[in-house]
Short mmCIF file of C-alpha atoms in Angstrom, two decimals:
data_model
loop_
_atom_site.label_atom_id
_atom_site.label_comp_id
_atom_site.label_asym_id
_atom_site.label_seq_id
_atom_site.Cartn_x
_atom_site.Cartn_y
_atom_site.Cartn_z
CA UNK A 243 0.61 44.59 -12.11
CA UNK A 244 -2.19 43.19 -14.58
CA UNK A 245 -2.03 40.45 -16.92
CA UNK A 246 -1.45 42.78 -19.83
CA UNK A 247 1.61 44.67 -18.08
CA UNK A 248 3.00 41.32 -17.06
CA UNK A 249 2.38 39.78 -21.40
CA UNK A 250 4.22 43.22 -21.69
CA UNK A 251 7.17 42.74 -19.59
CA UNK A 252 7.68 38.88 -20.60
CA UNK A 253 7.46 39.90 -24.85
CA UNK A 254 9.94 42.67 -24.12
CA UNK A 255 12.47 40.40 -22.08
CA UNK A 256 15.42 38.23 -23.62
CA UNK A 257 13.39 35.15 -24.01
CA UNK A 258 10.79 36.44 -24.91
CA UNK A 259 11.91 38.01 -27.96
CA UNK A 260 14.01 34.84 -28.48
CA UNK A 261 11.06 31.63 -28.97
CA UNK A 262 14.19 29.42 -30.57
CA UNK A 263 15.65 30.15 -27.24
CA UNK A 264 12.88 29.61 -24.99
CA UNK A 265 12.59 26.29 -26.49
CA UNK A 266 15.48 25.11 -26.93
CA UNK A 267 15.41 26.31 -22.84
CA UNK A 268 12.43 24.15 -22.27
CA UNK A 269 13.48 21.33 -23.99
CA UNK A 270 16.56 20.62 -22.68
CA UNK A 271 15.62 21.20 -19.13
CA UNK A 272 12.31 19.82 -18.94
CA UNK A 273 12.30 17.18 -16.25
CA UNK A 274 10.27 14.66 -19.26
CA UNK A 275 11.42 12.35 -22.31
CA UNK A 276 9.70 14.38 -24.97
CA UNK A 277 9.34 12.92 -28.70
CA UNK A 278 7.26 13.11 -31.62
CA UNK A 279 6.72 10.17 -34.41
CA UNK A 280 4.96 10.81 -37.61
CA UNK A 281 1.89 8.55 -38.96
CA UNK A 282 4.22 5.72 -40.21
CA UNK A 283 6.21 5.45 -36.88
CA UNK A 284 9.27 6.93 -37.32
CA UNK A 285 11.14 9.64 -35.28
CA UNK A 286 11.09 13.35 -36.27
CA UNK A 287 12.15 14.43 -33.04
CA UNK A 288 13.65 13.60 -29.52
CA UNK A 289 14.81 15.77 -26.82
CA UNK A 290 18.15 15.86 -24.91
CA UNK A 291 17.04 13.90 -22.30
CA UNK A 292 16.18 10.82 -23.75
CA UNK A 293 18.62 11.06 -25.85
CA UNK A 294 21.23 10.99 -22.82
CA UNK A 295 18.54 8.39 -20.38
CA UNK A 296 18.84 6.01 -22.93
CA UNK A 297 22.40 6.16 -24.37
CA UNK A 298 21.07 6.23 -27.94
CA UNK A 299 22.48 9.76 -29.96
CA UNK A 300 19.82 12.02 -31.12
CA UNK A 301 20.82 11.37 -35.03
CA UNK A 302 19.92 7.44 -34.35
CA UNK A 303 16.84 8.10 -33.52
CA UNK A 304 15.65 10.40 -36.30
CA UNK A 305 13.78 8.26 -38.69
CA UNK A 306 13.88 4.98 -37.11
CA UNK A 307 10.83 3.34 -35.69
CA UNK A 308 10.45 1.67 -32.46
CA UNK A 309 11.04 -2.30 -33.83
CA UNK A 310 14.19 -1.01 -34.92
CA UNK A 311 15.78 0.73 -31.89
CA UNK A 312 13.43 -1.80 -28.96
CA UNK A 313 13.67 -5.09 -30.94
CA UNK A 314 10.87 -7.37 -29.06
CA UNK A 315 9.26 -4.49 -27.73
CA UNK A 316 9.30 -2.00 -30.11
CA UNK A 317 5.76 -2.77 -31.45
CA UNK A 318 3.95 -2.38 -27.99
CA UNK A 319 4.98 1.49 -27.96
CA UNK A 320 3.72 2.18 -31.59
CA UNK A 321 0.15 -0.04 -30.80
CA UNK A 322 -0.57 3.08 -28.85
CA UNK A 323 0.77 6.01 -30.71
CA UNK A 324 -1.45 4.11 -33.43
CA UNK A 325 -4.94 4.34 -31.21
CA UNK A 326 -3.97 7.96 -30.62
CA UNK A 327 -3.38 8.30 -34.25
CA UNK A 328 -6.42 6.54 -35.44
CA UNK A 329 -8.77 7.99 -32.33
CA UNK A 330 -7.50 11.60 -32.90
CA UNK A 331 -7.62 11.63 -28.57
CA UNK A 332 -5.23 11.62 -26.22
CA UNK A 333 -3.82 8.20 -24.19
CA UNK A 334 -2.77 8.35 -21.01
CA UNK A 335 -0.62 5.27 -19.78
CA UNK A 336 1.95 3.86 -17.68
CA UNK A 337 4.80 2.16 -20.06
CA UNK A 338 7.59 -0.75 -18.52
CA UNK A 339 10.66 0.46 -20.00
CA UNK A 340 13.91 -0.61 -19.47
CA UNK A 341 15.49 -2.32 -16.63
CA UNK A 342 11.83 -2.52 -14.80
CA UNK A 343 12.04 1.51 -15.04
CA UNK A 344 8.00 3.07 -15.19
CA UNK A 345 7.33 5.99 -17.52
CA UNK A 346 3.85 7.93 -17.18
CA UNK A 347 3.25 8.65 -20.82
CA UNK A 348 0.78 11.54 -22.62
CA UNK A 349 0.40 10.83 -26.09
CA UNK A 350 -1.52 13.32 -28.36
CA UNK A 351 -2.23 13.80 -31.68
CA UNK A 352 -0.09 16.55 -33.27
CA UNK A 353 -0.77 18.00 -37.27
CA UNK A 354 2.94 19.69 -38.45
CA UNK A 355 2.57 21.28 -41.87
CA UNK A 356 -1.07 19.49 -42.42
CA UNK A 357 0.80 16.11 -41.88
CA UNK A 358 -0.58 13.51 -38.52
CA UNK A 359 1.97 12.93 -36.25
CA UNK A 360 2.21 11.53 -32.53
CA UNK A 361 3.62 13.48 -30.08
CA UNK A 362 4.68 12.31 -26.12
CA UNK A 363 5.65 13.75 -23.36
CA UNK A 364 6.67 10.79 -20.39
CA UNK A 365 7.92 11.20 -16.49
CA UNK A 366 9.66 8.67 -15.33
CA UNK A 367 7.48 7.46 -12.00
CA UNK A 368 9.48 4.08 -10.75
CA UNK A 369 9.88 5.09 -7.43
CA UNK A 370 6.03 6.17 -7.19
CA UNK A 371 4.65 3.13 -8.69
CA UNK A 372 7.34 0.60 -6.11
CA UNK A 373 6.18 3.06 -3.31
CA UNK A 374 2.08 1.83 -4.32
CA UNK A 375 3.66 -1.67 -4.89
CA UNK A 376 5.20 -1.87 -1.52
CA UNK A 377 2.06 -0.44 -0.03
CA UNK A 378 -0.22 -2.86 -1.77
CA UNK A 379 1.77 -5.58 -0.65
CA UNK A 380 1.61 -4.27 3.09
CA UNK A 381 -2.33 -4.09 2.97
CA UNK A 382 -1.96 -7.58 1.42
CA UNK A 383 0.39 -9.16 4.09
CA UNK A 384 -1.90 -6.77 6.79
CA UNK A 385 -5.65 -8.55 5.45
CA UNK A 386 -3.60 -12.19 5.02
CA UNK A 387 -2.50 -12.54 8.71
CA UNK A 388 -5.71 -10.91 10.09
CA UNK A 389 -8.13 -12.72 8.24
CA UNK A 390 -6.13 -15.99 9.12
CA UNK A 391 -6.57 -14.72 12.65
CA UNK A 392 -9.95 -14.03 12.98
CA UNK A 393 -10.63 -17.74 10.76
CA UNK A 394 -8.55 -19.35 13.21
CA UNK A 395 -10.35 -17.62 15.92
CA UNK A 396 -13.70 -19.01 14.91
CA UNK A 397 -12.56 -22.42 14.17
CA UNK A 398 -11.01 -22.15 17.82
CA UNK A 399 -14.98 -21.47 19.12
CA UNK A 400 -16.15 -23.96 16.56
CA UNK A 401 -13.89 -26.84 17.74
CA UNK A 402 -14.97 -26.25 21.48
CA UNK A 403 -18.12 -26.50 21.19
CA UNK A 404 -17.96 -29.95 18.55
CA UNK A 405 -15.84 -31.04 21.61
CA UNK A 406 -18.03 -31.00 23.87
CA UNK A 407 -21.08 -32.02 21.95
CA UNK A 408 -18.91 -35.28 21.42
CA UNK A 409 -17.85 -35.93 25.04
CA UNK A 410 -21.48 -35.79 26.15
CA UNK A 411 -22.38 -38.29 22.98
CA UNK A 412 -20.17 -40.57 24.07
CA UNK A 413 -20.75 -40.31 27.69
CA UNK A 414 -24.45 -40.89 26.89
CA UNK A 415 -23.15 -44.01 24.20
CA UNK A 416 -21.39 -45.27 27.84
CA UNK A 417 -24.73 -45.49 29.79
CA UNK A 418 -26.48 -46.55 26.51
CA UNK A 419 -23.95 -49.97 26.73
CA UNK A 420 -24.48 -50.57 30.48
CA UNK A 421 -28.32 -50.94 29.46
CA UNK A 422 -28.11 -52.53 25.94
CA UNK A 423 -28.44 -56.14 25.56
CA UNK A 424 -25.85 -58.42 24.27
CA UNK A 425 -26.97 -58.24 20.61
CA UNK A 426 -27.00 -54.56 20.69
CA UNK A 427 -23.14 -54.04 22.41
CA UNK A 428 -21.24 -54.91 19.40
CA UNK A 429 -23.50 -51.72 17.32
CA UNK A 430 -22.99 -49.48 20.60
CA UNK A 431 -18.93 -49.91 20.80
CA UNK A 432 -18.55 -49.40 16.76
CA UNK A 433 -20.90 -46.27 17.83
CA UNK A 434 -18.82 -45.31 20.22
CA UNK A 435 -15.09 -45.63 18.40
CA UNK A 436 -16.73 -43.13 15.83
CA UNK A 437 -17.74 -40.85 18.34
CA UNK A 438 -13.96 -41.23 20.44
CA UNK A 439 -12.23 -40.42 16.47
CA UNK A 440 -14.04 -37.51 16.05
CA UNK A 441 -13.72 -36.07 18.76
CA UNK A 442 -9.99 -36.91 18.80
CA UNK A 443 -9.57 -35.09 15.09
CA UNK A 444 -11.43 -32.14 16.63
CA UNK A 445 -8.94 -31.84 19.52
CA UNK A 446 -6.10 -32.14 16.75
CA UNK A 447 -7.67 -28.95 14.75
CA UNK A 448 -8.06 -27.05 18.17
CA UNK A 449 -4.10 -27.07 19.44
CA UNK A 450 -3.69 -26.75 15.35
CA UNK A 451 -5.48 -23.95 15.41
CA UNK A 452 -4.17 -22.83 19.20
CA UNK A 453 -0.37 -23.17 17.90
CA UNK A 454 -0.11 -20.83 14.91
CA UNK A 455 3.38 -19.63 14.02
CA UNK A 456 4.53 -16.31 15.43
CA UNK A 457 6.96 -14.08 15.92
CA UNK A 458 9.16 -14.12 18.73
CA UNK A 459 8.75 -11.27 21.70
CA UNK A 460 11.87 -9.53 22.02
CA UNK A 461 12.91 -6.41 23.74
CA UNK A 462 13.21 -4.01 20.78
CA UNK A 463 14.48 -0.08 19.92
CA UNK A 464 10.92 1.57 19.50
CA UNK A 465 12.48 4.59 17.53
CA UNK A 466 14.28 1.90 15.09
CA UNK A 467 10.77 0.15 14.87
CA UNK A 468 8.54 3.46 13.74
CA UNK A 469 12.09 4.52 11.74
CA UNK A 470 11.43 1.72 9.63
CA UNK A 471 7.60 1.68 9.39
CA UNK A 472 7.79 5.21 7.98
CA UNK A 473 10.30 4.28 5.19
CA UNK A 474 7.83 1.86 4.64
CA UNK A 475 5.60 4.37 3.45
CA UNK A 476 6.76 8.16 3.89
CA UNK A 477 6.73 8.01 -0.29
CA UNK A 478 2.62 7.48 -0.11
CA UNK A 479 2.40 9.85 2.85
CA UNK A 480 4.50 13.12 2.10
CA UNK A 481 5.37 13.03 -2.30
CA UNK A 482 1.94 11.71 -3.16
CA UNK A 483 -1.24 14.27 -3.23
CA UNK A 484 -4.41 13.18 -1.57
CA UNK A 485 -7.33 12.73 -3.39
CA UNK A 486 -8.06 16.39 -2.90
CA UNK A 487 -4.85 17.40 -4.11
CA UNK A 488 -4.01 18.07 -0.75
CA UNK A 489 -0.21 17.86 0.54
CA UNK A 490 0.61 15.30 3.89
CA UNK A 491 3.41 16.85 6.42
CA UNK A 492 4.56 14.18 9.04
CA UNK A 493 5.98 15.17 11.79
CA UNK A 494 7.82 13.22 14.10
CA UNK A 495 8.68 13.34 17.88
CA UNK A 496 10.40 10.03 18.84
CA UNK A 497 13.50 11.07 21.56
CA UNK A 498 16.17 8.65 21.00
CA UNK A 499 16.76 7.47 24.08
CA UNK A 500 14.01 5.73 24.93
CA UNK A 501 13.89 2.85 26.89
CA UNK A 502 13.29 -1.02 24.73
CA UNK A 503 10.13 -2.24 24.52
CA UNK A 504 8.48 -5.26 24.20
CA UNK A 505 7.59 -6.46 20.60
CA UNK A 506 7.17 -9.11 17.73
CA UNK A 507 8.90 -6.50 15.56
CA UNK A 508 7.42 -7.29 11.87
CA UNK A 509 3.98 -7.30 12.82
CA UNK A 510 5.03 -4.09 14.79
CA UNK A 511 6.14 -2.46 11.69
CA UNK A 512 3.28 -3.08 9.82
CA UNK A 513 0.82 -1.60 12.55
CA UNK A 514 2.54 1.65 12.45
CA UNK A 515 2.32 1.39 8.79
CA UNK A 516 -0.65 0.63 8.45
CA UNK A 517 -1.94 3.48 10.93
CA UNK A 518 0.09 5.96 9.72
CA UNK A 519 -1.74 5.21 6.05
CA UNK A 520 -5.30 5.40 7.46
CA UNK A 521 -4.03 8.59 8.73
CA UNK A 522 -3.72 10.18 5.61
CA UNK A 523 -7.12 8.77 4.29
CA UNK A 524 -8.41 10.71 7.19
CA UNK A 525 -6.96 13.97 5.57
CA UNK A 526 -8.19 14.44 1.64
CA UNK A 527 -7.53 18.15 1.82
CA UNK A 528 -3.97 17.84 3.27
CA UNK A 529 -2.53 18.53 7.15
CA UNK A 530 -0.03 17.11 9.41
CA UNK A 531 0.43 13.79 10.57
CA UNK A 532 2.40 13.33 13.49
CA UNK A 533 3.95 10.05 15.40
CA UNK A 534 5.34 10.60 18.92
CA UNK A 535 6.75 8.50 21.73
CA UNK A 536 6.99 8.92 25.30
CA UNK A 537 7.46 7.03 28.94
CA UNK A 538 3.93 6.61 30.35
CA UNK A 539 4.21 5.05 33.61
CA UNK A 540 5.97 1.04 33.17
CA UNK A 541 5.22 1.22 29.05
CA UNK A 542 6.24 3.83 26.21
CA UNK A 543 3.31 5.76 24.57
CA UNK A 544 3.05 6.10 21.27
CA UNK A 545 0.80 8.49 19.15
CA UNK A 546 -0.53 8.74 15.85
CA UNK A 547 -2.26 11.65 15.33
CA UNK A 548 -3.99 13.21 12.09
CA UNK A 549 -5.86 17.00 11.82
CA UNK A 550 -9.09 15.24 10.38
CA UNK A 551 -12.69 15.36 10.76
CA UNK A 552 -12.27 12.88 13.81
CA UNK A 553 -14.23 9.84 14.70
CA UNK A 554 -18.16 9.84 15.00
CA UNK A 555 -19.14 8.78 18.53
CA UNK A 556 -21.08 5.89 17.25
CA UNK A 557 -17.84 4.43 15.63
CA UNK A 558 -15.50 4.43 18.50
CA UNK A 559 -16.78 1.58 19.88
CA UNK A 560 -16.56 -0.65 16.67
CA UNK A 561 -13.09 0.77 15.47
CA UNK A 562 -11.51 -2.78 16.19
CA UNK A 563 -13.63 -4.98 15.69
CA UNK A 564 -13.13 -7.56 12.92
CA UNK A 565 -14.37 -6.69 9.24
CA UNK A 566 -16.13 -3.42 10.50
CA UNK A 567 -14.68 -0.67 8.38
CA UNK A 568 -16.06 2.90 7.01
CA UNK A 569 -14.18 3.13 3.75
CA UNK A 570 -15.90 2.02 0.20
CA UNK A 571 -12.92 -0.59 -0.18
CA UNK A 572 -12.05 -1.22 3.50
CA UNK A 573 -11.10 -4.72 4.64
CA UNK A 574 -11.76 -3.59 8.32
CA UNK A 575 -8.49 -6.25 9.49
CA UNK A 576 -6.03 -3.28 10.15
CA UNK A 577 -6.69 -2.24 13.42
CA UNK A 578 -8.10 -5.38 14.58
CA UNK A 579 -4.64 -6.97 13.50
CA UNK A 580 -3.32 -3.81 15.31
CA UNK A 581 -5.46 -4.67 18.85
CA UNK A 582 -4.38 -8.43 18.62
CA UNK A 583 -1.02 -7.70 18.03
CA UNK A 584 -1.03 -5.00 21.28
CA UNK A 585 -3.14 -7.52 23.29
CA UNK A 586 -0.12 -10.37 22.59
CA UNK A 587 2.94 -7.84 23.81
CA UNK A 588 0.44 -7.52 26.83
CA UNK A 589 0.35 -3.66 25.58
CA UNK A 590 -3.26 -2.14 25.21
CA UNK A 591 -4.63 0.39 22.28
CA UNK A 592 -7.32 2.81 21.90
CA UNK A 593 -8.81 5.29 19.90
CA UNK A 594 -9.32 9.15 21.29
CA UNK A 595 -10.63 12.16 19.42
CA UNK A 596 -8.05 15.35 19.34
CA UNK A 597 -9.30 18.74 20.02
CA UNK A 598 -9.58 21.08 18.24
CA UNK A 599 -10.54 18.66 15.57
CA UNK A 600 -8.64 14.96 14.60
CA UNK A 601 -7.95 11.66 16.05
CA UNK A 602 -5.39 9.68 17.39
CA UNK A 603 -4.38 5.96 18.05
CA UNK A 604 -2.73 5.22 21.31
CA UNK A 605 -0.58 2.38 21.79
CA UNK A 606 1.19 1.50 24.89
CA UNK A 607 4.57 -1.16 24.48
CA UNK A 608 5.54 -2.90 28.10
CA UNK A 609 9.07 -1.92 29.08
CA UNK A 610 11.45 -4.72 28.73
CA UNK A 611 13.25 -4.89 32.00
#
């Protein structure tokens, strides 16, 4: 059928002789607030549905301005229909509304009988923008224990080594006062009592550093683990497009009666998070990302696997080391956290490319017996 027959069919059907119908149709199923102010601020029209979202009837509304019906707030919402107003462009935003609720909000200029007006159209978005929140807060949490990891790390190395620079300076103070004269002990034991502090405060900073707060190991559900790491983040993964526009199916293979594992849970959590996120980086144009589980000889195997371009040969080796990362706003902490976390449990981790095409992470969890 061509695009004529098809104008055809739709002018010659119910609705489409009927435009009052058709919009009162769209307007009062349109999954959007939808209003329209004119150039003083005040309501001309509203649809059903925010009418009934926000409890207020549809005659309240018409001809009343924002600081009337929002006292406190009012004036925030008609500062932008204003620069749309004034500009003659669109404004695209993201509005608080009430009871922490986020609305993404078009605004655009709209003439009715040779008069400005305002008009919006707004989708409520709360549970997209706590999904980013949560996940922002994950990389946060992810970059905060690493990076306290790898710092403590190198002031670990750092406090060895001023150790024992400072034993050997004060074994070579020792000799120095078995040769000295008498009017040059007195200098060599002050000498000496410096040397014995520091090196005491040094020791201090090493089991400081040495005795960093964990979590407990504890023989754990592996299925309940990954459960909750997807929650964590199956809004980013499967409702959100890619940057491509592409669409993210996860699949998951997890049998339920797996043995427990060994694991500090949280940190757990956050690994398969964290790698089920750089799994969907790895796919712009969309593809399935799969998690799976399975006995491997005394541990339980699990995969993450993603249809992407794979991992350059050059990389593999780096993948976990500390700060190296391939992405424009990379921390490169995740899946060193990830390998430090493994190498505690006693598990092990690696990186393998898939064929025909994609990549996978491989972690192994110790059966707790």
């Amino acid at each position: 059928m061509s695009e004529q027959d098809k104008i055809t069919v739709w002018l010659s059907s119910p609705i489409g002789n009927d435009p009052e119908r058709l919009y009162s149709l769209l307007m009062s199923n349109i999954p959007a607030r939808v209003w329209i102010k004119d150039a003083v601020g005040r309501y001309v029209f509203v649809n059903p549905r925010l009418s009934s979202e926000l409890g207020i009837e549809a005659e309240k509304w018409i001809g009343a301005r924002d600081e009337e019906l929002f006292p406190g707030v009012g004036h925030v919402y008609w500062r932008k229909d204003r620069q749309v107003l004034t500009s003659g462009f669109p404004l695209i935003s993201t509005d608080q509304i009430e009871r922490g609720k986020s609305l993404f909000v078009v605004r655009f200029p709209l003439a009715i009988d040779g008069n400005d007006h305002v008009a919006a159209v707004g989708v409520e978005t709360t549970e997209q923008m706590s999904a980013l929140i949560g996940f922002f807060h994950l990389r946060d949490e992810l970059f905060r224990n690493e990076r306290l990891r790898a710092i403590g790390e190198m002031a670990s190395g750092l406090a060895h080594d001023l150790r024992n620079i400072l034993n050997a300076g004060a074994l070579r103070l020792s000799i120095l006062r078995s040769k000295a004269g008498n009017d040059l002990i007195n200098d060599v034991d002050a000498l000496a009592r410096s040397v014995n502090a520091a090196a005491e405060r040094v020791r201090g900073l090493q089991e400081f550093v040495n005795e960093r707060p964990q979590e407990n190991l504890e023989a754990s559900d592996i299925s309940i683990l990954i459960g909750e790491a997807i929650e964590m983040v199956d809004y980013l993964i499967e409702k959100t497009p890619t940057i491509r526009g592409g669409a993210i199916k996860l699949l998951r293979n997890i049998p339920s009666s797996l043995p427990k594992v060994w694991a500090f849970p949280n940190q757990v959590k956050h690994v398969f998070a964290n790698l089920l996120m750089n799994g969907r980086e790895a796919m712009p144009d969309g593809g399935n990302l799969s998690i799976e589980a399975k006995p491997v000889a005394a541990s339980i195997e699990v995969a993450v696997s993603d249809e992407g371009t794979g991992i350059p040969a050059d990389i593999l080796p780096k993948m976990f080391d500390p700060f190296f990362t391939t992405k424009d706003l990379g921390t490169g902490l995740g899946l060193s956290m990830a390998r430090d976390v493994m190498t505690r449990l006693d598990g092990a981790i690696r990186a393998e490319n898939r064929s025909p095409q994609g990549a996978a992470i491989i972690l192994n969890f110790p059966i707790a017996e």
